[in-house]
Coordinates of C-alpha atoms and ligand atoms in Angstrom, one line a residue:
X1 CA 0.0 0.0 0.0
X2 CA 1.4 3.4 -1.0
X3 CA 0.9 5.6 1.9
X4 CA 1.2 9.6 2.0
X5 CA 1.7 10.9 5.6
X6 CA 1.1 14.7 5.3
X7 CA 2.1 16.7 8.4
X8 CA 4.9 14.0 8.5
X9 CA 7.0 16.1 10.9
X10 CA 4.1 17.2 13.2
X11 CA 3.4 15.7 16.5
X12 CA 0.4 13.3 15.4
X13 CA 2.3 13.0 12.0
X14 CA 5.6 11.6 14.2
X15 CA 2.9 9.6 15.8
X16 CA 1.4 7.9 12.8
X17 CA 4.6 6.9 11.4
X18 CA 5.7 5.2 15.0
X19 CA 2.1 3.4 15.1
X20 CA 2.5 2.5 11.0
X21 CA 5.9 0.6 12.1
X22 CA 3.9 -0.5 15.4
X23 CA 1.0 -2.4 13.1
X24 CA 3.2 -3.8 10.8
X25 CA 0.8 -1.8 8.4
X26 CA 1.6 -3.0 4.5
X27 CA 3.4 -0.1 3.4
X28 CA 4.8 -0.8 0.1
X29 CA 6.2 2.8 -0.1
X30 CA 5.9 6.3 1.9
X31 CA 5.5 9.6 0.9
X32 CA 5.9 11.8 4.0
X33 CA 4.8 15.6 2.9
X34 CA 5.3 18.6 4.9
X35 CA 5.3 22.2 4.9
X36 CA 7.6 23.7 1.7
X37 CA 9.9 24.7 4.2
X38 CA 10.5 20.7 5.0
X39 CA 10.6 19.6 1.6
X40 CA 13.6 17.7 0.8
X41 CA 15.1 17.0 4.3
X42 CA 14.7 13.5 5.3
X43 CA 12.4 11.5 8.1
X44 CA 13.7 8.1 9.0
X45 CA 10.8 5.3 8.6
X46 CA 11.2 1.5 10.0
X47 CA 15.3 2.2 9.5
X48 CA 15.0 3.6 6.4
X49 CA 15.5 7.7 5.2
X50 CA 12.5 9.0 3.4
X51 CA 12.7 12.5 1.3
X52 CA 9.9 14.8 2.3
X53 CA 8.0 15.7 -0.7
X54 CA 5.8 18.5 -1.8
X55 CA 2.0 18.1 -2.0
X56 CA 2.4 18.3 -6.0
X57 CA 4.9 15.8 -6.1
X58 CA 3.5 13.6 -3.4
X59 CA -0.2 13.5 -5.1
X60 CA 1.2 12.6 -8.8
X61 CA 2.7 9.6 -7.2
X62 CA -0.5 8.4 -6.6
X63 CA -1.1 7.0 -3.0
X64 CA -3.7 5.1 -2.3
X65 CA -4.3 6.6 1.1
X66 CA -3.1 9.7 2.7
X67 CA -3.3 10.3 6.4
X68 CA -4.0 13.8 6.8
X69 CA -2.6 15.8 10.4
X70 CA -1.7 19.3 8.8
X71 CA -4.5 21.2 9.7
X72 CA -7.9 22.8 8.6
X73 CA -6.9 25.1 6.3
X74 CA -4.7 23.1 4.5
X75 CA -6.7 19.7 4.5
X76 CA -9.8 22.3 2.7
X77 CA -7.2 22.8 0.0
X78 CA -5.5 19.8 -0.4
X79 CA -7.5 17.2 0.6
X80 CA -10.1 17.2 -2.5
X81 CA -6.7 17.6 -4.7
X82 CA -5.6 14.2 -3.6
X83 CA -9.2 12.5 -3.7
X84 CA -9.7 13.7 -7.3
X85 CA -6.1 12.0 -8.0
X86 CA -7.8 8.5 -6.6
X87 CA -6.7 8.8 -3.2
X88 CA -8.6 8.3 0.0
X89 CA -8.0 11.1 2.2
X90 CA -8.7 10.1 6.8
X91 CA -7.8 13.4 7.8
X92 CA -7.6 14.4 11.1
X93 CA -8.5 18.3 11.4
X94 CA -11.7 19.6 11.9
X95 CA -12.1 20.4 8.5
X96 CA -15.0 17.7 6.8
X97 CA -15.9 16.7 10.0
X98 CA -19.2 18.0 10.4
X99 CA -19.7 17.9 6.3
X100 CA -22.9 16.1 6.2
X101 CA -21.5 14.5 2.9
X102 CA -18.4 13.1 4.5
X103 CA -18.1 10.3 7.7
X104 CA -17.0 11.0 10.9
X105 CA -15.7 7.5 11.7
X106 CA -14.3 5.8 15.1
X107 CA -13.7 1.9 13.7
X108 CA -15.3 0.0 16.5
X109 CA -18.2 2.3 16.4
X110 CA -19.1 3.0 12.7
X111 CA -16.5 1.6 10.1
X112 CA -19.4 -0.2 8.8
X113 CA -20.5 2.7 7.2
X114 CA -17.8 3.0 5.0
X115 CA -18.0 2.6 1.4
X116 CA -15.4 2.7 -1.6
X117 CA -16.7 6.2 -2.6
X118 CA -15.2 7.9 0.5
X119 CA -12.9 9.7 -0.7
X120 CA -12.0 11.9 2.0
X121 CA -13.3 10.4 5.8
X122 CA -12.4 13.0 9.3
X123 CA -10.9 11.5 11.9
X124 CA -13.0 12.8 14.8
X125 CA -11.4 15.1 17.4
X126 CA -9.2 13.2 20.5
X127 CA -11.7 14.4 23.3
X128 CA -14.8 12.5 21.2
X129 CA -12.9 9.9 20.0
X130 CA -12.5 8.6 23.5
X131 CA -16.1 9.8 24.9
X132 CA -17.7 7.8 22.3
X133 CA -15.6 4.7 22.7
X134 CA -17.3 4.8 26.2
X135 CA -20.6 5.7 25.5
X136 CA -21.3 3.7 22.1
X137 CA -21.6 0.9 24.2
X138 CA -23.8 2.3 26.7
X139 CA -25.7 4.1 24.4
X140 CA -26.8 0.8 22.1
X141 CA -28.0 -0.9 25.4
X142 CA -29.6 2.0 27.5
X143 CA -30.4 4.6 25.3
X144 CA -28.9 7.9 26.0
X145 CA -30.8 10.8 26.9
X146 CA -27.7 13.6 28.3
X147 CA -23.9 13.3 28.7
X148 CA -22.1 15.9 31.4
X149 CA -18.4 15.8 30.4
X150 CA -15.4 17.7 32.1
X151 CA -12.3 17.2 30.2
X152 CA -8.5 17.7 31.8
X153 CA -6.6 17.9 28.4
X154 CA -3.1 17.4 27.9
X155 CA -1.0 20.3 26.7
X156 CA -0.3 18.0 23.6
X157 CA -3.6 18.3 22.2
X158 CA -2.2 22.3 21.8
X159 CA 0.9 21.9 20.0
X160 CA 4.8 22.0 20.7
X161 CA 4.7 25.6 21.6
X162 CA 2.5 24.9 24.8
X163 CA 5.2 21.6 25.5
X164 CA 7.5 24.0 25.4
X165 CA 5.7 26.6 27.6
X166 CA 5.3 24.3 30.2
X167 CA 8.8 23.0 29.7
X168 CA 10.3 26.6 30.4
X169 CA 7.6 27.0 33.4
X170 CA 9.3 23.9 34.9
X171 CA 13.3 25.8 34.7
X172 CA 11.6 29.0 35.1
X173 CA 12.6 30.2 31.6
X174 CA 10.8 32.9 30.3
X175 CA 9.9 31.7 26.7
X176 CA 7.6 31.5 24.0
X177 CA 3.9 31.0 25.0
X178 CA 1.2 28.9 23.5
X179 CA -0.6 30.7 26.2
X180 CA -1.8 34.2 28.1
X181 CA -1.5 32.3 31.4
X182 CA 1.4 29.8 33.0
X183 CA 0.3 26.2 32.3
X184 CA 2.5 25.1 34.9
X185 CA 0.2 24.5 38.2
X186 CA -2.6 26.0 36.5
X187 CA -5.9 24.5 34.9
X188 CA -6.8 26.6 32.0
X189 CA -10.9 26.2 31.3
X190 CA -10.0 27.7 27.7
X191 CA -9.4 24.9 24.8
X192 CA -9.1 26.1 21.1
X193 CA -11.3 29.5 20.4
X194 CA -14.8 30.7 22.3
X195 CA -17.6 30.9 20.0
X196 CA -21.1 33.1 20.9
X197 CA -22.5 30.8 22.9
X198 CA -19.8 31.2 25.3
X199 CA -18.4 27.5 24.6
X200 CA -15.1 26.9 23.4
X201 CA -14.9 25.2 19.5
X202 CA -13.2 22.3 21.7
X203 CA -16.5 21.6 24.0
X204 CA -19.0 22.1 20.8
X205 CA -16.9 19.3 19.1
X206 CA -17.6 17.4 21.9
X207 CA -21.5 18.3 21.5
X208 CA -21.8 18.1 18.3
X209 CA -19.5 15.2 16.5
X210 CA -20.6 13.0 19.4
X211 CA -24.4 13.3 18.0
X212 CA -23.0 12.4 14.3
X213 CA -20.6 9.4 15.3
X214 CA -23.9 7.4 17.5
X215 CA -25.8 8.7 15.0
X216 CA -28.5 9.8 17.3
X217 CA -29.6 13.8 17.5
X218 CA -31.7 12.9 20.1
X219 CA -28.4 12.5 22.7
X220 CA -27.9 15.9 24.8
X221 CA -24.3 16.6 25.8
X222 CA -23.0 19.4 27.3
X223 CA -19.0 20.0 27.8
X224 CA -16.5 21.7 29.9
X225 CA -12.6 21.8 28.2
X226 CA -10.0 22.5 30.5
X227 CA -6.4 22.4 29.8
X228 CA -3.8 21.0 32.6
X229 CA -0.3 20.4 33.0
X230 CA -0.6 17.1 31.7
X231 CA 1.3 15.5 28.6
X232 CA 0.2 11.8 28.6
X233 CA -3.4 12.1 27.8
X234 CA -6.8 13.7 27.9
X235 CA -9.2 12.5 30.8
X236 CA -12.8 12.9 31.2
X237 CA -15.2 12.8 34.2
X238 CA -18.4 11.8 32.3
X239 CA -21.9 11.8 33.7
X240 CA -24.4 9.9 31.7
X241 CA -28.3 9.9 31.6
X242 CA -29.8 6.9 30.3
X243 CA -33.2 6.3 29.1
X244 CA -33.5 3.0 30.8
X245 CA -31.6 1.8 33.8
X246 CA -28.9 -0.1 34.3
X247 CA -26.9 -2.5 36.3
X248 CA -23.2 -1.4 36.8
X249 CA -21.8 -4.7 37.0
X250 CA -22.9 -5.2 33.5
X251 CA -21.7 -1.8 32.6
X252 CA -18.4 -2.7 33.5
X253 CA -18.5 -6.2 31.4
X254 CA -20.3 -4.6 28.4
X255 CA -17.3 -1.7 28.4
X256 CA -14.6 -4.8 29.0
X257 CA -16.2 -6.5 25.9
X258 CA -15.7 -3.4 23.8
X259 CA -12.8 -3.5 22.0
X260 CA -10.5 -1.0 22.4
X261 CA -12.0 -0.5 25.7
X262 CA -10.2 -1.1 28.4
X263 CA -11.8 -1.5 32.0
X264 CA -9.7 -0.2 35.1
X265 CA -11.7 0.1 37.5
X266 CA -10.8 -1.5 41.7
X267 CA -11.4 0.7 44.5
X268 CA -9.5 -2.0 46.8
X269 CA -6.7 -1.5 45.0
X270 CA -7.0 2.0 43.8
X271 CA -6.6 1.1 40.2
X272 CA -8.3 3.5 37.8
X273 CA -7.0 5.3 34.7
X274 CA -4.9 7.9 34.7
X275 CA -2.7 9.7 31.6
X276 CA 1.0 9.1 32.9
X277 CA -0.2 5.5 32.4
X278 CA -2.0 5.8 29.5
X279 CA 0.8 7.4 27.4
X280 CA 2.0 5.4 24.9
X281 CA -1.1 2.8 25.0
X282 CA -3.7 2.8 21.9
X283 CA -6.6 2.2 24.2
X284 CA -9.4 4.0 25.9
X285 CA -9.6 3.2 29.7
X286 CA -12.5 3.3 31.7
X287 CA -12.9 3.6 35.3
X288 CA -14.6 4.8 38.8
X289 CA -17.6 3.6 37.0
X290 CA -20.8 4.2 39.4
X291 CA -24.1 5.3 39.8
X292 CA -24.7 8.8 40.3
X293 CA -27.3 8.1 43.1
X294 CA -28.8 11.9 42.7
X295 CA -30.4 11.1 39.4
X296 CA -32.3 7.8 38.1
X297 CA -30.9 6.1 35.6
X298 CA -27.4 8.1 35.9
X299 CA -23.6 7.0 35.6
X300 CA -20.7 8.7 36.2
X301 CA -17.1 7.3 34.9
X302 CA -14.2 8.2 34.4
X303 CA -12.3 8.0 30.8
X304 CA -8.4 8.2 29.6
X305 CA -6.4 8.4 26.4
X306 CA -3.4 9.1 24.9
X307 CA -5.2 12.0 22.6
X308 CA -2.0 11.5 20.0
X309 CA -2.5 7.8 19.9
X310 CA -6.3 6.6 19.8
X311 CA -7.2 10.3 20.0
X312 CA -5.6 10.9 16.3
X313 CA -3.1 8.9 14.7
X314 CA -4.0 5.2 15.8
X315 CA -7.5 6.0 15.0
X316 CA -6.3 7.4 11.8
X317 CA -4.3 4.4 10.7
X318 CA -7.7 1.7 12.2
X319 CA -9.6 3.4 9.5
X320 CA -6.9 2.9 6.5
X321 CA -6.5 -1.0 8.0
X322 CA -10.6 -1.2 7.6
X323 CA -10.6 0.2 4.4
X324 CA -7.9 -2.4 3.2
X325 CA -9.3 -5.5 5.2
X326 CA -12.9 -4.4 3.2
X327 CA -11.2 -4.1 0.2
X328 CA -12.2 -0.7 0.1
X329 CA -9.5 0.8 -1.6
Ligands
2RA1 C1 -6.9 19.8 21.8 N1 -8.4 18.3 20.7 O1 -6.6 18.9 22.6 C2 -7.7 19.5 20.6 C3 -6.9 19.5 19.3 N2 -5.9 18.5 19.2 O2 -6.5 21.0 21.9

């Protein structure tokens, strides 16, 4: 499979290529693009050194899939460019996600909706990718009337410049800033841009590409985005409504059955999840599952993921793997 990674020298882009190796995915040849400024300099892929090309030259070599992590503006540009060439575009900006013509797919949740004449599928934003993974689930046996989530983002989800920030913070080295505000002991309730309604573009992803993903308008969610000094992963205290009650002991087993769910959850032994363990891990962990005994039919739990891994470039690179094991592309 000939594979185009643009954003190759980004954070998720780094990312994709390490869970590519990871997967063994077929790649018969890479193409890693990047800005013009990285054209020509070299990545280093499975031991072997890699030009970076330009999107030109990198979409009249044809790929059959390109994994998209370079960004709104340029995904709007380039992405149909590539799709008109024959190639099928997962792209993980927020660009096409809410396109009522394109599919905002998590694999375990809707692959099955895929068919050969998506050309161009989003990749769903980290915080959602890992809410649904919990709720999908829950939703299919209960029914799901509202969904309160908190999220404590990692600095990651930002960019290098807020790594750095915090970096500096640690030493005390006054330095660039991804933010107004230190990030260093500080909890910053301010994720990507506010919009009118006085909720950040981060927690109306959460509202809205949640509905699209279960498919189901009908499910109320309402989000707070706060950014910590974190680096391993987002976490998410979610409070769930159903329509019909539940047991939690068969919450807990129909989350463990879910794959790419896993279930950490033992108060005698304090195990739940948490980011610094989550790091590196391509799964969505679930814990502190309970009822929320002020409301009927209510849940809260707890929910953890590395946001680079499942929450963008491993559920990037589940999506090309369907599409090949379907045949379609
Ligand atoms: C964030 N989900 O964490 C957004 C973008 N990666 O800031």
């Amino acid at each position: 499979m000939k594979i185009a990674v643009v954003g190759a020298t980004g954070m998720v882009g780094e990312i994709m290529l390490k869970v590519l190796a990871e997967r063994n995915f077929p790649v018969t040849e890479l193409i890693p693009v990047a800005s013009e400024k990285s054209v020509g300099k070299e990545i280093e892929y499975k031991g072997k050194k890699y030009i970076i090309k330009s999107m030109e030259e990198a979409i009249a070599m044809k790929p059959e899939i390109a994994l998209f992590s370079a960004g709104g503006t340029t995904s709007l540009e380039w992405a149909p460019k590539f799709a008109e060439n024959g190639t099928t575009v997962i792209d993980n900006s927020s660009a096409w996600r809410m396109d009522p013509t394109k599919k905002l797919v998590v694999p375990e949740i809707n692959a099955d909706t895929l068919t050969k004449d998506d050309k161009i599928i989003a990749n769903p934003n980290c915080s959602t990718i890992q809410l649904v993974m919990a709720l999908a689930p829950l939703h299919k046996k209960y029914g799901i009337k509202r969904v309160v989530v908190s999220t404590y983002q990692s600095i990651t989800g930002t960019g290098v410049k807020a790594v750095r920030q915090l970096e500096n913070e640690y030493q005390d080295i006054k330095g660039d800033m991804a933010y107004n505000y230190p990030i260093h002991r500080n909890a910053i309730p301010h994720c990507d841009v506010f919009e009118d309604n006085g909720y950040t573009k981060e927690e109306m992803k959460l509202v809205k590409e949640t509905k699209k993903i279960l498919c189901d308008d009908n499910v109320l969610v309402t989000a707070t985005a706060v950014r910590i000094p974190v680096v391993g992963g987002h976490s998410e205290a979610v409070n769930v409504e159903f329509i019909n009650d539940f047991d939690v002991q068969e919450v807990r087993r129909l989350l463990h059955e879910t794959a790419g769910v896993v279930v950490q959850d033992n108060l005698d032994t304090n195990t739940y999840p948490m980011p610094l363990y989550a790091e590196g891990k391509n799964d969505v962990f679930v814990g502190r599952i309970r009822r929320d005994e002020t409301q009927q039919n209510s849940l809260n739990m707890w929910v953890v993921a590395d946001n680079l891994r499942k929450g963008a470039a491993t559920n990037t690179i589940q999506i090309a793997e369907y599409l090949m094991a379907n045949k379609l592309v």
